Coordinates of C-alpha atoms (C1' of nucleotides) in Angstrom, one line a residue:
Chain A
M1 CA -105.6 -180.6 41.7
G2 CA -102.2 -179.3 42.4
I3 CA -102.2 -180.9 45.7
N4 CA -101.9 -184.4 44.4
D5 CA -99.2 -183.3 41.9
R6 CA -97.2 -182.0 44.8
K7 CA -97.8 -185.2 46.8
A8 CA -96.7 -187.2 43.8
R9 CA -93.5 -185.2 43.5
Q10 CA -92.8 -185.5 47.2
Q11 CA -93.2 -189.3 47.0
E12 CA -91.0 -189.4 43.8
E13 CA -88.3 -187.5 45.7
I14 CA -88.5 -190.0 48.6
K15 CA -87.9 -192.8 46.0
Q16 CA -85.1 -191.1 44.5
Q17 CA -83.6 -190.6 47.9
I18 CA -83.9 -194.3 48.4
I19 CA -82.1 -195.1 45.2
A20 CA -79.4 -192.5 45.7
E21 CA -78.7 -193.5 49.3
S22 CA -78.8 -197.2 48.4
W23 CA -76.3 -196.6 45.7
H24 CA -74.2 -194.7 48.1
I25 CA -74.0 -197.8 50.4
I26 CA -73.4 -200.2 47.5
A27 CA -70.6 -198.2 45.9
E28 CA -68.9 -197.8 49.3
E29 CA -69.4 -201.3 50.8
G30 CA -71.0 -203.6 48.2
W31 CA -74.4 -205.0 47.7
Q32 CA -74.1 -207.3 50.7
A33 CA -73.8 -204.2 53.0
L34 CA -77.2 -202.8 51.8
S35 CA -80.0 -203.3 54.3
I36 CA -83.5 -201.9 54.5
R37 CA -82.7 -200.5 57.9
R38 CA -79.6 -198.7 56.7
I39 CA -81.5 -197.1 53.9
A40 CA -84.2 -196.1 56.2
D41 CA -81.6 -194.4 58.5
A42 CA -80.0 -192.7 55.5
I43 CA -83.1 -191.3 54.1
E44 CA -84.3 -190.3 57.7
Y45 CA -87.6 -192.2 57.3
S46 CA -88.9 -195.3 59.1
V47 CA -88.5 -198.8 57.6
P48 CA -92.1 -199.2 56.2
V49 CA -91.7 -196.2 54.0
I50 CA -89.4 -198.1 51.9
Y51 CA -91.9 -200.8 51.2
K52 CA -94.2 -198.0 49.8
H53 CA -91.7 -197.6 47.0
F54 CA -90.2 -201.1 46.5
E55 CA -92.1 -204.3 47.1
N56 CA -89.2 -205.9 48.7
K57 CA -85.4 -205.9 48.6
E58 CA -85.2 -208.0 45.4
A59 CA -87.2 -205.1 43.6
I60 CA -84.4 -202.8 44.7
Q61 CA -81.8 -205.2 43.1
E62 CA -84.1 -205.4 40.0
Y63 CA -84.1 -201.6 39.8
F64 CA -80.3 -201.5 39.7
I65 CA -80.2 -204.4 37.1
K66 CA -82.4 -202.4 34.8
D67 CA -80.7 -199.1 35.6
G68 CA -77.3 -200.8 34.8
F69 CA -78.5 -202.0 31.4
A70 CA -80.0 -198.6 30.6
K71 CA -76.7 -197.0 31.4
L72 CA -74.7 -199.5 29.4
T73 CA -77.0 -198.9 26.3
E74 CA -76.7 -195.3 26.8
E75 CA -73.0 -195.4 26.7
M76 CA -73.2 -197.7 23.5
R77 CA -75.6 -195.3 21.9
Q78 CA -73.0 -192.5 22.0
I79 CA -70.5 -194.4 19.9
Q80 CA -69.8 -192.5 16.7
T81 CA -67.8 -194.4 14.1
A82 CA -67.1 -194.3 10.4
S83 CA -67.3 -197.9 9.5
D84 CA -69.5 -200.9 10.5
D85 CA -66.3 -202.7 11.5
E86 CA -65.3 -200.1 13.8
R87 CA -68.7 -199.9 15.4
I88 CA -68.9 -203.5 16.6
R89 CA -65.3 -203.1 17.9
E90 CA -66.3 -199.9 19.8
I91 CA -69.4 -201.6 21.3
A92 CA -67.2 -204.4 22.6
Y93 CA -64.8 -201.9 24.1
S94 CA -67.5 -199.8 25.7
Y95 CA -68.8 -202.9 27.3
W96 CA -65.4 -203.5 28.7
R97 CA -65.0 -200.0 30.0
F98 CA -68.5 -200.1 31.5
A99 CA -67.5 -203.3 33.5
A100 CA -64.2 -201.6 34.5
S101 CA -65.5 -198.3 35.6
R102 CA -68.8 -199.6 37.1
T103 CA -67.7 -202.9 38.4
A104 CA -70.0 -202.9 41.4
H105 CA -72.9 -202.2 39.2
Y106 CA -71.9 -204.9 36.8
R107 CA -71.6 -207.5 39.5
I108 CA -75.2 -206.8 40.5
M109 CA -76.4 -207.1 37.0
F110 CA -74.9 -210.5 36.5
S111 CA -74.9 -212.0 40.0
L112 CA -75.9 -215.5 39.4
G113 CA -76.5 -216.1 43.1
I114 CA -80.1 -215.4 43.1
P115 CA -82.2 -216.0 40.1
H116 CA -84.2 -212.9 39.4
C117 CA -85.2 -212.3 35.8
E118 CA -87.5 -214.2 33.4
T119 CA -86.2 -214.1 29.8
V120 CA -83.6 -211.6 28.5
N121 CA -86.2 -210.3 26.1
S122 CA -88.7 -209.7 28.8
V123 CA -86.7 -207.0 30.5
A124 CA -86.8 -204.0 28.3
E125 CA -83.5 -202.7 29.3
M126 CA -81.8 -205.9 28.4
K127 CA -83.5 -206.1 25.2
Q128 CA -82.4 -202.6 24.3
M129 CA -78.8 -203.5 24.8
S130 CA -79.0 -206.8 22.8
D131 CA -80.8 -205.1 20.1
M132 CA -78.0 -202.7 19.8
M133 CA -75.5 -205.3 19.5
R134 CA -77.8 -207.2 17.1
V135 CA -78.1 -204.3 14.7
A136 CA -74.4 -203.7 14.7
I137 CA -73.8 -207.3 13.9
E138 CA -76.4 -207.4 11.2
K139 CA -74.9 -204.3 9.5
L140 CA -71.5 -205.7 9.6
A141 CA -72.6 -209.0 8.1
Q142 CA -74.6 -207.1 5.4
S143 CA -71.8 -204.8 4.4
H144 CA -69.6 -207.9 3.8
R145 CA -72.3 -209.7 1.8
Q146 CA -73.0 -212.3 4.5
E147 CA -76.8 -212.0 4.4
H148 CA -77.4 -215.6 5.4
T149 CA -75.6 -215.6 8.7
D150 CA -77.6 -216.5 11.8
I151 CA -77.6 -213.2 13.5
Y152 CA -79.0 -214.6 16.7
L153 CA -76.4 -217.1 16.8
K154 CA -73.7 -214.5 16.3
L155 CA -75.3 -212.2 18.9
K156 CA -75.4 -214.9 21.5
T157 CA -71.7 -215.8 20.8
F158 CA -70.7 -212.0 21.0
W159 CA -72.3 -211.3 24.2
S160 CA -71.1 -214.6 25.7
M161 CA -67.5 -213.6 24.7
L162 CA -67.9 -210.2 26.3
H163 CA -69.5 -211.4 29.5
G164 CA -67.1 -214.4 29.7
F165 CA -63.9 -212.3 29.6
I166 CA -65.4 -209.9 32.2
S167 CA -66.4 -212.8 34.4
I168 CA -63.0 -214.3 34.4
E169 CA -61.6 -211.0 35.1
L170 CA -63.9 -210.7 38.1
L171 CA -63.0 -214.0 39.5
S172 CA -59.5 -212.9 40.5
N173 CA -60.3 -210.1 42.8
T174 CA -58.2 -207.5 41.3
V175 CA -59.4 -204.3 39.6
I176 CA -60.4 -204.7 35.9
P177 CA -58.0 -202.6 33.8
A178 CA -59.5 -199.5 32.6
E179 CA -58.8 -200.4 29.0
P180 CA -59.5 -203.6 27.0
T181 CA -56.6 -206.0 27.4
P182 CA -54.8 -207.5 24.3
V183 CA -56.5 -210.9 25.0
F184 CA -59.8 -209.3 24.8
K185 CA -59.0 -207.3 21.8
D186 CA -57.7 -210.4 20.1
A187 CA -60.8 -212.3 20.7
I188 CA -63.0 -209.5 19.3
E189 CA -60.8 -209.5 16.2
S190 CA -61.4 -213.2 15.9
F191 CA -65.1 -212.9 16.3
M192 CA -65.3 -210.1 13.6
Y193 CA -63.0 -212.3 11.3
T194 CA -65.4 -215.3 11.5
L195 CA -68.4 -212.9 11.0
I196 CA -67.0 -211.4 7.8
N197 CA -65.6 -214.4 6.1
K198 CA -67.7 -217.2 5.0
K199 CA -67.0 -220.6 6.6
Chain B
M1 CA -53.7 -244.6 70.9
G2 CA -56.7 -246.1 69.0
I3 CA -59.1 -243.8 71.0
N4 CA -57.8 -240.7 69.2
D5 CA -58.2 -242.5 65.8
R6 CA -61.9 -243.2 66.6
K7 CA -62.5 -239.7 67.7
A8 CA -61.0 -238.3 64.5
R9 CA -63.1 -240.8 62.6
Q10 CA -66.2 -239.6 64.4
Q11 CA -65.3 -236.0 63.9
E12 CA -64.7 -236.6 60.2
E13 CA -68.1 -238.3 59.9
I14 CA -69.8 -235.4 61.4
K15 CA -68.0 -233.2 58.9
Q16 CA -69.1 -235.5 56.1
Q17 CA -72.8 -235.2 57.4
I18 CA -72.6 -231.5 57.3
I19 CA -71.4 -231.5 53.8
A20 CA -74.0 -234.2 52.7
E21 CA -76.9 -232.4 54.4
S22 CA -75.9 -229.0 53.2
W23 CA -75.8 -230.2 49.8
H24 CA -79.2 -231.9 50.2
I25 CA -80.6 -228.5 51.1
I26 CA -78.8 -226.7 48.3
A27 CA -79.8 -229.2 45.7
E28 CA -83.4 -229.0 46.8
E29 CA -84.0 -225.2 47.5
G30 CA -80.8 -223.4 46.3
W31 CA -77.8 -221.8 48.1
Q32 CA -79.9 -219.1 49.7
A33 CA -82.0 -221.7 51.5
L34 CA -78.9 -223.0 53.4
S35 CA -78.6 -221.8 56.9
I36 CA -76.5 -223.0 59.9
R37 CA -79.6 -223.8 61.8
R38 CA -81.1 -225.9 59.1
I39 CA -77.8 -227.7 58.9
A40 CA -77.8 -228.3 62.6
D41 CA -81.3 -229.6 62.6
A42 CA -80.4 -232.0 59.6
I43 CA -77.4 -233.5 61.2
E44 CA -79.1 -233.6 64.7
Y45 CA -76.4 -231.6 66.5
S46 CA -76.5 -228.1 67.8
V47 CA -75.2 -225.1 65.9
P48 CA -71.9 -224.5 67.4
V49 CA -70.8 -228.0 66.4
I50 CA -70.9 -226.8 62.8
Y51 CA -68.3 -224.2 63.7
K52 CA -66.0 -226.8 64.9
H53 CA -65.6 -228.0 61.3
F54 CA -66.1 -224.8 59.4
E55 CA -64.9 -221.4 60.4
N56 CA -67.9 -219.8 59.1
K57 CA -70.7 -220.0 56.4
E58 CA -68.2 -218.8 53.7
A59 CA -66.0 -221.6 54.4
I60 CA -68.7 -224.0 53.5
Q61 CA -69.2 -222.1 50.3
E62 CA -65.5 -222.3 49.6
Y63 CA -65.7 -226.1 50.2
F64 CA -68.2 -226.5 47.5
I65 CA -66.5 -224.2 45.2
K66 CA -63.3 -226.4 45.5
D67 CA -65.4 -229.5 45.4
G68 CA -67.1 -228.3 42.2
F69 CA -63.8 -227.6 40.4
A70 CA -62.5 -231.1 41.5
K71 CA -65.5 -232.7 40.1
L72 CA -65.4 -230.9 36.8
T73 CA -61.6 -231.7 36.6
E74 CA -62.4 -235.2 37.3
E75 CA -64.9 -235.5 34.5
M76 CA -62.5 -233.8 32.1
R77 CA -59.8 -236.3 33.1
Q78 CA -62.0 -239.2 32.0
I79 CA -62.1 -238.0 28.4
Q80 CA -60.5 -240.6 26.1
T81 CA -60.0 -239.4 22.6
A82 CA -58.0 -240.2 19.6
S83 CA -56.8 -236.8 18.3
D84 CA -55.8 -233.6 20.0
D85 CA -58.6 -231.9 18.1
E86 CA -61.1 -234.1 19.5
R87 CA -59.8 -233.7 23.0
I88 CA -60.4 -229.8 23.3
R89 CA -63.7 -230.2 21.8
E90 CA -64.6 -232.9 24.3
I91 CA -63.2 -230.6 27.1
A92 CA -65.6 -228.0 26.0
Y93 CA -68.5 -230.3 25.8
S94 CA -67.9 -231.8 29.2
Y95 CA -67.7 -228.3 30.7
W96 CA -71.2 -227.7 29.1
R97 CA -72.5 -230.9 30.4
F98 CA -71.2 -230.3 33.9
A99 CA -73.1 -226.9 34.0
A100 CA -76.1 -228.5 32.7
S101 CA -76.2 -231.5 35.0
R102 CA -74.9 -229.7 38.1
T103 CA -76.3 -226.3 37.5
A104 CA -76.8 -225.5 41.3
H105 CA -73.2 -226.4 41.8
Y106 CA -72.0 -224.3 38.8
R107 CA -73.9 -221.3 40.3
I108 CA -72.1 -221.4 43.5
M109 CA -68.8 -221.8 41.8
F110 CA -69.2 -218.7 39.9
S111 CA -71.6 -216.6 42.0
L112 CA -70.0 -213.1 41.5
G113 CA -72.2 -211.7 44.3
I114 CA -69.7 -212.2 47.2
P115 CA -65.9 -212.1 46.5
H116 CA -64.4 -215.1 47.8
C117 CA -61.3 -216.3 46.2
E118 CA -57.9 -214.7 45.7
T119 CA -56.2 -215.5 42.5
V120 CA -57.3 -218.4 40.2
N121 CA -54.0 -220.0 40.7
S122 CA -53.9 -219.9 44.4
V123 CA -57.0 -222.2 44.5
A124 CA -55.5 -225.6 43.7
E125 CA -58.7 -227.1 42.3
M126 CA -59.2 -224.2 39.9
K127 CA -55.6 -224.4 38.9
Q128 CA -56.0 -228.2 38.2
M129 CA -58.9 -227.5 35.9
S130 CA -57.1 -224.6 33.9
D131 CA -53.9 -226.8 33.7
M132 CA -55.9 -229.4 32.1
M133 CA -57.3 -226.9 29.5
R134 CA -54.0 -225.4 28.9
V135 CA -52.2 -228.7 28.2
A136 CA -55.0 -229.6 25.7
I137 CA -54.5 -226.2 23.9
E138 CA -50.8 -226.6 23.9
K139 CA -50.9 -230.0 22.4
L140 CA -53.4 -228.9 19.7
A141 CA -51.2 -225.8 18.9
Q142 CA -48.0 -228.0 18.7
S143 CA -49.5 -230.6 16.5
H144 CA -50.4 -228.0 14.0
R145 CA -47.1 -226.4 14.1
Q146 CA -48.2 -223.3 16.1
E147 CA -45.4 -223.3 18.6
H148 CA -45.4 -219.6 19.0
T149 CA -48.9 -219.0 20.0
D150 CA -49.4 -217.4 23.4
I151 CA -50.9 -220.3 25.3
Y152 CA -52.2 -218.3 28.3
L153 CA -54.0 -215.9 26.0
K154 CA -55.7 -218.7 24.2
L155 CA -56.5 -220.4 27.6
K156 CA -58.1 -217.2 28.8
T157 CA -60.1 -216.9 25.6
F158 CA -61.2 -220.5 25.8
W159 CA -62.3 -220.4 29.5
S160 CA -64.0 -217.0 28.9
M161 CA -66.1 -218.5 26.0
L162 CA -67.1 -221.5 27.9
H163 CA -68.1 -219.6 31.0
G164 CA -69.8 -216.8 28.9
F165 CA -72.1 -219.2 27.1
I166 CA -73.2 -220.9 30.3
S167 CA -73.6 -217.6 32.0
I168 CA -75.9 -216.2 29.3
E169 CA -77.7 -219.5 29.5
L170 CA -78.1 -219.1 33.2
L171 CA -79.5 -215.6 32.9
S172 CA -82.7 -216.8 31.3
N173 CA -84.1 -219.0 34.0
T174 CA -84.8 -221.9 32.0
V175 CA -82.9 -225.3 32.3
I176 CA -79.6 -225.6 30.4
P177 CA -80.0 -228.1 27.6
A178 CA -78.3 -231.4 28.5
E179 CA -76.2 -231.4 25.4
P180 CA -74.2 -228.5 23.9
T181 CA -76.3 -226.3 21.7
P182 CA -75.3 -225.5 17.9
V183 CA -74.4 -222.0 19.0
F184 CA -72.0 -223.3 21.5
K185 CA -70.5 -226.0 19.2
D186 CA -70.1 -223.4 16.4
A187 CA -68.0 -221.1 18.9
I188 CA -65.8 -223.9 19.8
E189 CA -65.2 -224.8 16.2
S190 CA -64.3 -221.1 15.6
F191 CA -61.9 -221.1 18.5
M192 CA -60.2 -224.3 17.3
Y193 CA -59.9 -222.8 13.7
T194 CA -58.2 -219.7 15.0
L195 CA -55.8 -221.7 17.1
I196 CA -54.9 -224.0 14.3
N197 CA -54.4 -221.6 11.5
K198 CA -51.9 -218.9 11.6
K199 CA -53.3 -215.3 11.6
Chain C
dT1 C1' -114.2 -173.6 62.4
dT2 C1' -115.6 -178.2 63.3
dA3 C1' -116.2 -183.0 62.0
dC4 C1' -115.1 -186.6 59.1
dT5 C1' -111.9 -189.3 56.0
dT6 C1' -107.9 -190.3 53.9
dT7 C1' -103.1 -190.4 53.5
dT8 C1' -98.9 -190.9 55.6
dG9 C1' -95.5 -192.4 58.7
dA10 C1' -93.7 -194.6 63.1
dT11 C1' -93.5 -198.4 66.7
dA12 C1' -92.9 -202.6 67.6
dA13 C1' -93.3 -207.2 66.7
dC14 C1' -92.4 -211.9 64.2
dA15 C1' -89.4 -215.1 62.2
dC16 C1' -85.5 -215.5 60.5
dT17 C1' -80.0 -215.0 59.7
dG18 C1' -74.5 -215.7 61.3
dT19 C1' -71.8 -216.1 65.3
dT20 C1' -70.2 -216.8 70.0
dA21 C1' -69.8 -216.7 75.3
dA22 C1' -71.0 -219.4 79.1
dC23 C1' -71.9 -223.5 80.9
dA24 C1' -73.2 -228.6 81.7
dA25 C1' -72.3 -233.4 80.6
dA26 C1' -69.8 -237.0 79.0
dA27 C1' -65.5 -239.3 78.1
dT28 C1' -60.8 -239.9 79.1
dG29 C1' -56.4 -239.9 81.9
dT30 C1' -54.2 -240.5 86.5
Chain D
dA1 C1' -62.6 -242.3 92.7
dC2 C1' -61.0 -237.9 91.4
dA3 C1' -59.3 -234.4 88.1
dT4 C1' -59.0 -233.0 83.4
dT5 C1' -59.9 -232.6 79.0
dT6 C1' -63.2 -233.0 75.3
dT7 C1' -67.6 -232.4 73.3
dG8 C1' -71.9 -230.5 72.8
dT9 C1' -75.9 -227.5 74.5
dT10 C1' -78.4 -223.5 75.9
dA11 C1' -78.9 -218.8 75.4
dA12 C1' -77.8 -214.8 74.0
dC13 C1' -76.1 -210.7 70.7
dA14 C1' -76.6 -208.1 66.9
dG15 C1' -78.2 -208.2 62.7
dT16 C1' -81.6 -209.4 58.6
dG17 C1' -86.4 -208.8 55.6
dT18 C1' -91.1 -208.1 56.3
dT19 C1' -95.6 -206.6 58.2
dA20 C1' -99.5 -205.7 61.6
dT21 C1' -101.0 -202.2 64.4
dC22 C1' -101.7 -197.9 65.4
dA23 C1' -101.1 -192.5 66.0
dA24 C1' -100.7 -188.2 63.7
dA25 C1' -100.8 -185.2 60.0
dA26 C1' -103.2 -183.6 55.9
dG27 C1' -107.0 -182.9 53.1
dT28 C1' -112.4 -182.6 52.3
dA29 C1' -116.9 -181.1 53.4
dA30 C1' -120.3 -179.2 56.5

DNA sequence: TTACTTTTGATAACACTGTTAACAAAATGT
DNA sequence: ACATTTTGTTAACAGTGTTATCAAAAGTAA
């Protein structure tokens, strides 16, 4: 039945339009400017059509959260470095650059206003990212004969540091510098130092 | 003119009622459940009365943000410790306990969803808190003959760490443990170590 | 081609939201 | 007792997310 295939394609196209136009609005005017009616206007369909593709507005937010983590993971995946030391540094830097270049996206991903997700590990896209970090930390620990480090402890610390710096940056409403600041770099070096050297 | 005094008192009481009832709703059902009409119902006045005391809803949020930082600073101020080492540790712990015991308040203070404040230093209550942290770091650095450390760099790192850990904790929707976790404590010790010992 | 069925989409409503203009009533000053 | 200011209310405007109801288009079978 080619007819059903075509229908599925057409529906999928509408969904992609919803996503594209939504992002258009968000990028231009922020998440708070996004309303179902504005999406409907933009895609030139009536309001209830949107509810055929997203259960509610929160589901749209959820989509962008997952999408954000997927994009972040993708950027991290493209890192090519010689040493394990370099790798974890570059992961940190690409995290910073992501927050700097896609600030609107980052804000949505970590908006603590509305509780949305269950556990970090239950969201596949989040887990992918944290896995990538974990492996990098693991490798660095191993290559410096630190097999007995608590990796999950270090992973949590690592992510907390990254997000902490970005958050504080986001508090003052100025644009995040495109490249990691010295403060940030310094903290990453400290983290790596305590990871490599036994206590 | 005692009449004007009484009027001022009555108006002030209404304002306090607005604050109290607002907080009642927030504590019970979260920030998103707070609406002007619900406040009006609770204080048994009509809606426009609220606008006599707060310019708009954002002003109410702003009030709670400032109030939160004031309360946090107050808790930090009550710390009594023997050594400078102990002090910075206790500041970190009281930060954790604040976030754990007043999670709803903490969420409002750092909700990155709606941009609200200018610079950190322009909000007096924020500055108070960061000053308190800065002095503690300064003292610790001095008492270990580290006069040439960049205090602002360390302050930013310190706060980023604290907020980073809490944020990650807030992501997974479970309750924050009342007492600082080992991961958190470990990170604080690391921070203090790099602060005390020259690079 | 006609009749029936399913899918698809639009209209319009419901119950909210923040905000404010217009007005009535109470309190105060003369 | 009258005029004025203060105080608070009603009712509306323009928007929000969400959904029940219904019409039209598309597909299926005779």
